[in-house]
RNA sequence: CGGGCUAUAGCGCAGUCUGGUAGCGCGUCCGUCUGGGGGACGGGAGGUCGUAGGUUCGAAUCCUGCUAGCCCGACCA
């Protein structure tokens, strides 16, 4: 169990804006004590940031496993040999960090893992009976960006979910593609984000079919064009059977048939067929991408299975990524105000804050302790601000770190038997007895 | 990689032009008063001025090299 009393926690908040942070998410992550820059584009994750990272990771694992995908973990340092085999060692360019070990062998810090996962596959899978198979990992990656910027949104070291499907036929692989699209829709929605799948460019991964998921934000790096009706689409709590091909296909069609493209694939003529009042030009942050690339890696790397007729056939593959660390930046870009972050309930580092307005007041202290115990007994994680600080400082800290709910406890309210429950997002406060406040918070998180 | 800029206390900055041995705000520590939106007063701690060399009686300040970081551009999840 974490220490959830602020007096004993490690939350190095900053009152002033660090000079190097340009965009709001970077500023707020530094000010809220979530990260500390270690060098250009490389960050240490402090307790609050680390907690959010873990929450995102948990959601991703749950949704991937629900879709039938299997978690593994591959190394960050990889031998250049495999990359020479696929031809990408030379293709990848300066973005790939190359290192030599003591024996003068070429190593690299993995920017992605198609080669390695294909090597695992070819070593252990030989029959169509072992298909379909989708392996994924959540692991640190490195791309030696020419110019890292915007904090974790464009770092050099980043945390990423990357998954790889292996299928016997193109049809099977396209179902895997659809399955990923659906699972990603669910994943982002649970995080409180609207990420719109847009037709994209395949870039260095290569391939035929690809969609990027974009979160709309003014600070986004890509220009996007879409039909305003796409933002009305929500996945909601509809039941999904990932083995049901027709259902997965229908959901893909529903979410990708309206016009939504990045500037790379934008087609002015097609765009202009949308009724004028529905045409939108905006900016977006890319938080994920899915690819179908057929036998691009399986052929050169010789990843083949025996099909039912006894013939060897290269497997059809796809890969799929979610930028986990940059998602935190995207979440903040999409959820903040002048006072700080506003976490969606699904990803908040603590479920609520408890603010003791008069530390040292016997009744206030006792009421806060009781609230803290009741909430933790229900499996919730409150952050209790028990510091010897004035009310204003405590409010400012709570607003900055963005916990969605705050329970305010002071002598004045306690005299009437009530505490105050405040929504960070709306600012609306309600007075109620402490037990009722606990119930209210528990109810909010009951379905998450 | 091209163009621009910066480096002085944990954070934000002044001091550099005109050389004389470092200062402000915030934070931090101690004390008192406070107690519903970053409170007040008093007292303290904290800096090889990025680094190496040079000029000088004397360098944060002038000169040179190096390193790190930031911004714009090209590139990218």
XYZ file of C-alpha atoms (C1' of nucleotides) in Angstrom:
525
model
C 0.000 0.000 0.000
C 1.282 3.406 -0.941
C 1.787 6.101 1.612
C -1.121 8.311 0.808
C -0.544 11.009 3.391
C 0.947 13.957 1.648
C 3.230 14.785 4.569
C 5.019 11.507 3.923
C 4.612 11.199 0.189
C 7.049 12.463 -2.440
C 5.311 15.126 -4.490
C 7.792 17.835 -5.469
C 5.386 20.413 -6.919
C 6.668 23.646 -8.399
C 4.987 26.968 -7.915
C 6.563 28.533 -10.951
C 6.767 27.358 -14.527
C 10.060 25.739 -15.477
C 11.692 27.784 -18.230
C 12.169 24.905 -20.640
C 8.578 23.725 -20.802
C 6.669 25.198 -23.689
C 3.417 23.351 -23.925
C 0.839 22.975 -21.208
C 1.176 19.234 -20.627
C 4.934 19.485 -20.214
C 4.603 22.441 -17.834
C 1.945 20.740 -15.757
C 3.782 17.437 -15.588
C 6.855 19.227 -14.267
C 4.893 21.455 -11.907
C 2.835 18.551 -10.569
C 6.019 16.640 -9.784
C 5.245 13.818 -12.221
C 8.515 13.770 -14.112
C 12.021 15.128 -14.011
C 14.099 15.519 -17.116
C 17.227 13.392 -17.022
C 18.579 14.564 -20.365
C 17.095 15.720 -23.660
C 13.974 13.686 -24.333
C 14.638 11.328 -21.411
C 12.716 11.519 -18.147
C 12.575 10.025 -14.704
C 9.056 9.229 -13.600
C 8.348 10.499 -10.106
C 5.676 8.860 -7.943
C 2.648 10.723 -9.279
C 3.623 10.307 -12.922
C 4.657 6.706 -12.386
C 1.267 5.970 -10.859
C -0.567 7.306 -13.902
C 1.762 5.360 -16.183
C 0.892 2.191 -14.287
C -2.824 2.935 -14.559
C -2.609 3.281 -18.312
C -0.592 0.117 -18.496
C -3.199 -1.774 -16.437
C -6.006 -0.664 -18.735
C -4.033 -1.662 -21.817
C -3.223 -5.098 -20.414
C -6.833 -5.716 -19.473
C -8.122 -4.757 -22.895
C -5.451 -6.678 -24.774
C -6.002 -9.820 -22.768
C -9.751 -9.408 -23.266
C -9.111 -9.392 -27.019
C -7.165 -12.646 -26.739
C -3.682 -11.179 -27.091
C -0.801 -12.548 -25.066
C 1.681 -10.424 -23.103
C 5.415 -11.047 -23.326
C 8.489 -8.960 -22.634
C 11.340 -8.509 -25.073
C 14.717 -6.869 -24.431
C 15.436 -3.206 -25.086
C 18.960 -4.044 -26.302
C 18.957 -6.136 -29.432
C 21.607 -7.591 -31.688
C 22.026 -5.908 -35.054
C 22.137 -9.299 -36.773
C 18.370 -9.732 -36.950
C 17.955 -6.217 -38.210
C 20.440 -6.898 -40.952
C 18.409 -9.950 -41.866
C 15.271 -7.869 -42.362
C 17.195 -5.135 -44.119
C 16.158 -2.478 -41.646
C 19.533 -2.020 -39.979
C 20.549 0.242 -42.819
C 17.073 1.538 -43.643
C 16.236 2.871 -40.221
C 18.682 5.736 -40.244
C 20.023 7.867 -37.433
C 16.868 7.486 -35.366
C 18.031 4.075 -34.298
C 20.519 4.240 -31.468
C 23.427 1.972 -32.301
C 25.826 0.746 -29.651
C 28.844 -1.507 -29.595
C 29.478 -3.996 -26.833
C 32.913 -4.899 -25.411
C 33.452 -7.457 -28.141
C 32.819 -4.779 -30.728
C 29.512 -6.372 -31.730
C 26.745 -4.131 -32.992
C 23.789 -3.707 -30.687
C 20.887 -1.320 -30.815
C 18.333 0.082 -28.408
C 15.102 -1.201 -29.850
C 12.831 1.367 -31.518
C 10.305 -1.415 -32.279
C 10.366 -5.185 -32.250
C 9.105 -6.765 -35.470
C 12.386 -8.598 -36.022
C 12.709 -9.963 -32.537
C 9.133 -11.144 -32.212
C 9.332 -12.777 -35.635
C 12.476 -14.567 -34.502
C 10.604 -15.890 -31.473
C 7.788 -16.981 -33.711
C 9.920 -18.814 -36.260
C 11.802 -20.637 -33.534
C 8.715 -22.045 -31.869
C 5.779 -22.053 -34.263
C 5.654 -24.355 -37.241
C 2.030 -25.290 -37.816
C -1.118 -23.478 -38.855
C -2.707 -25.173 -35.849
C -0.844 -22.746 -33.587
C -2.483 -19.780 -35.304
C -3.881 -17.230 -34.839
C -1.349 -15.785 -32.428
C -0.936 -12.249 -31.190
C 1.955 -11.389 -28.876
C 2.420 -7.971 -27.362
C 4.563 -6.187 -24.846
C 4.670 -2.904 -22.988
C 8.283 -1.835 -22.983
C 10.612 1.133 -23.163
C 11.684 2.090 -26.642
C 14.265 4.510 -27.902
C 14.295 6.668 -30.985
C 17.078 9.148 -31.248
C 14.923 12.043 -32.356
C 16.805 14.867 -33.981
C 15.022 17.309 -31.772
C 13.063 15.980 -28.832
C 10.501 18.420 -27.435
C 7.159 18.807 -25.712
C 8.166 16.686 -22.724
C 6.940 13.102 -22.903
C 4.977 13.820 -26.067
C 8.092 13.699 -28.162
C 10.744 12.104 -26.048
C 13.602 9.925 -27.179
C 12.946 7.228 -24.618
C 9.267 6.359 -24.501
C 7.012 3.664 -23.127
C 4.999 1.836 -25.696
C 2.652 -1.070 -26.114
C 3.604 -2.937 -29.243
C 1.759 -5.976 -30.502
C 2.279 -8.385 -33.394
C -0.216 -10.755 -34.935
C 0.610 -13.913 -36.887
C -2.056 -15.407 -39.091
C -2.321 -18.033 -41.783
C -4.197 -15.967 -44.322
C -4.713 -12.392 -45.246
C -8.360 -12.658 -44.152
C -7.304 -13.883 -40.735
C -4.755 -11.104 -40.444
C -7.341 -8.518 -41.395
C -9.574 -9.828 -38.643
C -6.658 -9.351 -36.272
C -6.421 -5.802 -37.585
C -10.102 -5.213 -36.900
C -9.808 -6.783 -33.466
C -7.025 -4.376 -32.617
C -8.977 -1.413 -33.816
C -11.894 -2.387 -31.601
C -9.706 -3.085 -28.573
C -7.995 0.269 -29.019
C -11.326 2.081 -29.175
C -12.265 0.492 -25.870
C -8.863 1.221 -24.359
C -8.861 4.932 -25.136
C -12.444 5.340 -24.080
C -11.708 3.789 -20.688
C -8.945 6.342 -20.282
C -11.452 9.111 -20.826
C -10.060 10.020 -24.215
C -11.618 10.330 -27.585
C -9.076 8.953 -30.036
C -10.290 9.022 -33.604
C -9.018 6.356 -36.007
C -7.779 8.072 -39.134
C -6.471 6.658 -42.351
C -2.713 7.104 -42.226
C 0.570 6.646 -43.930
C 2.581 3.534 -43.184
C 6.008 5.150 -42.755
C 9.082 2.995 -42.091
C 7.027 0.041 -40.819
C 5.625 -0.465 -44.297
C 2.410 -2.143 -45.225
C -0.878 -1.804 -46.962
C -3.442 -0.955 -44.350
C -2.998 1.400 -41.450
C -4.924 3.668 -39.141
C -3.629 6.170 -36.653
C -5.533 7.110 -33.522
C -5.595 10.816 -32.874
C -6.644 12.851 -29.883
C -7.838 16.295 -30.878
C -5.800 19.031 -29.207
C -4.650 22.464 -30.290
C -1.062 21.537 -29.537
C -1.157 18.392 -31.666
C 1.696 17.826 -34.088
C -0.469 16.724 -37.007
C -3.062 18.590 -38.961
C -6.240 16.529 -39.268
C -9.321 16.739 -41.439
C -12.580 15.089 -40.475
C -16.312 14.965 -40.709
C -17.719 16.395 -37.470
C -19.962 13.348 -37.161
C -16.999 11.144 -36.186
C -16.767 12.873 -32.838
C -20.312 11.720 -32.038
C -19.257 8.074 -32.193
C -18.683 6.300 -28.888
C -18.005 2.682 -28.136
C -19.911 2.771 -24.866
C -20.502 -0.427 -22.948
C -21.637 -2.523 -25.884
C -20.826 -6.230 -25.593
C -18.078 -7.421 -27.877
C -17.147 -10.907 -28.992
C -13.657 -10.665 -30.440
C -14.068 -13.968 -32.269
C -17.086 -12.624 -34.129
C -15.586 -11.428 -37.391
C -18.744 -9.809 -38.650
C -19.132 -7.806 -35.468
C -15.530 -6.591 -35.464
C -15.800 -5.665 -39.112
C -19.054 -3.787 -38.470
C -17.460 -1.774 -35.692
C -14.478 -0.946 -37.863
C -16.804 0.166 -40.637
C -18.801 2.277 -38.215
C -15.731 4.074 -36.932
C -13.781 4.430 -40.157
C -16.309 5.092 -42.888
C -16.694 8.796 -42.136
C -13.943 11.031 -43.462
C -11.081 11.357 -40.995
C -7.507 11.710 -42.212
C -4.193 13.234 -41.290
C -2.498 15.644 -43.646
C -0.430 12.757 -45.029
C -3.443 11.091 -46.632
C -5.780 14.055 -46.860
C -7.671 14.317 -50.154
C -9.193 17.706 -50.704
C -11.604 16.497 -53.360
C -13.084 13.790 -51.147
C -13.115 16.106 -48.150
C -15.111 18.664 -50.072
C -17.893 16.160 -50.663
C -18.747 16.408 -46.968
C -21.464 18.997 -46.275
C -19.651 22.227 -45.542
C -20.960 22.669 -41.996
C -19.492 19.288 -41.036
C -15.965 19.807 -42.384
C -13.430 20.207 -39.623
C -9.753 21.074 -39.803
C -7.965 20.726 -36.493
C -4.832 19.438 -34.856
C -4.294 16.050 -33.277
C -1.867 14.074 -31.151
C -1.120 10.610 -32.390
C -1.514 8.089 -29.593
C -1.563 4.823 -31.491
C -1.320 3.144 -34.846
C -2.264 -0.233 -36.300
C -0.775 -1.879 -39.381
C -1.398 -4.815 -41.612
C 1.765 -5.540 -43.572
C 1.287 -9.062 -44.858
C 4.508 -10.998 -45.379
C 6.916 -8.042 -45.342
C 8.838 -9.473 -42.365
C 7.833 -13.116 -42.451
C 9.384 -13.676 -45.881
C 12.853 -12.213 -45.300
C 12.944 -13.627 -41.783
C 11.573 -16.934 -42.903
C 8.592 -17.103 -40.546
C 6.420 -19.740 -42.136
C 4.017 -22.449 -41.011
C 2.838 -25.666 -42.548
C -0.662 -25.169 -43.905
C -3.382 -27.882 -43.973
C -2.113 -29.141 -47.316
C 1.373 -29.687 -45.950
C 2.916 -26.727 -47.766
C 5.089 -24.108 -46.078
C 3.551 -20.667 -46.248
C 4.802 -17.363 -44.837
C 2.520 -15.951 -42.167
C 0.559 -12.753 -42.545
C 1.409 -10.205 -39.951
C 0.454 -6.859 -38.554
C 1.752 -4.695 -35.775
C 0.010 -2.313 -33.469
C 1.230 0.325 -31.075
C 0.002 2.556 -28.306
C 2.265 5.343 -27.103
C 1.780 4.904 -23.389
C 4.033 7.662 -22.082
C 2.908 10.185 -24.670
C -0.710 9.341 -23.805
C -0.127 11.081 -20.494
C 0.783 14.234 -22.364
C -2.257 13.846 -24.588
C -4.514 13.283 -21.585
C -3.316 16.499 -19.994
C -3.557 18.484 -23.224
C -7.177 17.368 -23.424
C -7.960 17.733 -19.708
C -6.711 20.814 -17.895
C -7.589 24.365 -16.954
C -5.653 27.391 -15.715
C -5.191 25.824 -12.293
C -3.811 22.515 -13.405
C -4.591 19.004 -14.555
C -8.060 17.444 -14.474
C -7.688 13.648 -14.547
C -10.457 11.522 -15.982
C -11.608 9.073 -13.281
C -10.269 6.100 -15.249
C -6.635 7.166 -14.997
C -6.399 9.433 -11.964
C -3.391 8.689 -9.748
C -5.544 8.969 -6.619
C -9.298 8.592 -6.498
C -9.848 11.689 -4.416
C -8.073 14.183 -2.235
C -8.796 14.846 1.411
C -8.030 18.388 2.458
C -7.741 19.092 6.148
C -8.296 22.814 6.477
C -7.022 23.073 10.010
C -4.260 20.614 10.706
C -3.913 20.104 14.422
C -7.558 20.723 15.175
C -8.630 17.612 17.045
C -11.975 17.267 15.325
C -10.713 18.001 11.840
C -7.807 15.578 12.264
C -10.125 12.851 13.537
C -12.639 13.376 10.737
C -9.903 13.195 8.105
C -8.413 10.059 9.617
C -11.837 8.446 9.611
C -12.437 9.383 5.968
C -9.013 8.084 5.004
C -9.676 4.765 6.737
C -13.151 4.329 5.263
C -11.998 5.054 1.737
C -8.950 2.790 1.900
C -11.055 0.033 3.458
C -13.159 0.141 0.282
C -10.047 -0.326 -1.831
C -9.917 3.307 -2.886
C -6.793 5.417 -2.861
C -7.293 8.867 -1.385
C -4.476 11.362 -1.086
C -4.745 12.975 2.323
C -3.178 16.428 2.525
C -2.172 16.442 6.168
C 0.595 19.020 5.813
C 0.861 22.037 8.073
C -0.208 24.344 5.292
C -2.833 26.976 4.902
C -6.052 26.110 3.114
C -5.115 28.079 0.012
C -1.870 26.186 -0.480
C -3.655 22.861 -0.111
C -6.339 23.791 -2.599
C -3.764 25.007 -5.084
C -1.829 21.746 -4.825
C -4.965 19.650 -5.259
C -6.039 21.680 -8.280
C -2.580 21.387 -9.799
C -2.295 17.619 -9.506
C -5.824 17.256 -10.786
C -7.541 14.643 -8.640
C -11.116 14.554 -9.942
C -12.728 14.721 -6.476
C -11.813 16.559 -3.308
C -13.242 16.124 0.147
C -12.736 19.273 2.187
C -12.822 18.964 5.950
C -12.859 21.949 8.270
C -14.066 22.938 11.725
C -16.783 25.118 10.273
C -18.439 22.295 8.364
C -17.863 19.739 11.082
C -19.852 21.911 13.474
C -22.837 21.093 11.258
C -21.749 17.498 10.754
C -20.774 17.957 7.125
C -17.777 17.887 4.801
C -17.621 19.229 1.293
C -17.273 17.156 -1.885
C -15.998 19.103 -4.876
C -15.653 18.117 -8.498
C -12.367 19.259 -9.979
C -13.894 19.443 -13.420
C -17.005 21.473 -12.672
C -15.912 23.150 -9.465
C -19.327 22.331 -8.004
C -19.323 21.599 -4.267
C -21.836 19.696 -2.201
C -22.037 19.472 1.567
C -22.868 16.146 3.143
C -22.052 14.000 6.175
C -18.679 12.231 5.898
C -20.218 8.756 5.506
C -22.242 9.981 2.578
C -19.134 11.506 0.996
C -17.435 8.103 1.160
C -20.465 6.490 -0.455
C -20.501 9.076 -3.188
C -16.843 8.556 -4.064
C -17.200 4.782 -3.923
C -20.179 4.945 -6.253
C -18.330 7.093 -8.784
C -15.577 4.502 -9.074
C -17.775 1.417 -8.766
C -17.944 0.901 -12.545
C -14.373 1.780 -13.443
C 21.810 18.630 -39.547
C 21.025 24.300 -40.856
C 19.543 29.001 -38.235
C 18.946 31.470 -33.362
C 19.637 31.517 -27.972
C 20.882 30.115 -22.991
C 24.007 28.146 -18.807
C 24.636 32.397 -11.721
C 21.247 28.581 -4.811
C 16.041 23.334 -5.451
C 12.760 26.639 -9.151
C 12.261 31.550 -11.692
C 15.574 35.544 -12.479
C 19.029 40.198 -11.876
C 24.243 41.214 -11.971
C 28.106 40.632 -17.566
C 27.833 46.091 -21.822
C 31.475 49.693 -18.090
C 36.443 43.628 -14.329
C 37.089 44.884 -7.708
C 35.393 38.597 -4.966
C 27.467 37.553 -5.775
C 21.992 39.428 -5.123
C 16.313 39.251 -5.471
C 11.526 36.453 -5.477
C 9.622 31.637 -4.586
C 10.833 27.188 -2.104
C 13.502 25.167 2.241
C 14.900 25.124 7.960
C 13.774 27.330 13.171
C 10.315 30.371 16.128
C 5.747 33.226 16.972
C 1.064 34.677 15.351
C -2.427 32.570 12.071
C -6.143 29.108 9.861
C -12.035 28.225 3.945
C -7.959 29.846 -2.117
C -0.274 29.785 -2.672
C -0.927 34.458 5.006
C 2.276 37.816 8.303
C 6.553 38.887 11.265
C 11.501 37.594 13.104
C 15.814 34.499 12.497
C 18.874 30.869 9.544
C 20.971 27.470 5.808
C 22.122 27.036 0.840
C 26.208 29.084 -4.993
C 33.769 25.463 -7.425
C 28.720 31.681 -11.307
C 28.293 24.677 -16.952
C 33.535 23.209 -18.010
C 38.850 23.771 -19.532
C 42.293 27.204 -20.676
C 43.855 32.388 -21.621
C 44.216 37.982 -20.599
C 44.724 40.813 -15.902
C 47.330 42.898 -9.649
C 42.244 41.022 -9.751
C 37.282 37.494 -13.939
C 30.280 35.611 -12.987
C 31.870 39.913 -16.063
C 36.816 40.221 -21.419
C 38.943 36.189 -25.130
C 39.230 30.915 -26.995
C 37.931 25.750 -26.979
C 34.570 22.143 -25.144
C 29.947 20.320 -22.912
C 24.855 20.528 -21.835
C 20.036 22.440 -22.585
C 16.188 25.393 -25.191
C 13.604 27.676 -29.588
C 12.540 27.769 -35.293
C 13.098 24.464 -39.559
C 13.650 19.511 -41.985
C 12.120 14.419 -39.383
C 9.036 11.331 -36.172
C 4.885 7.079 -32.045
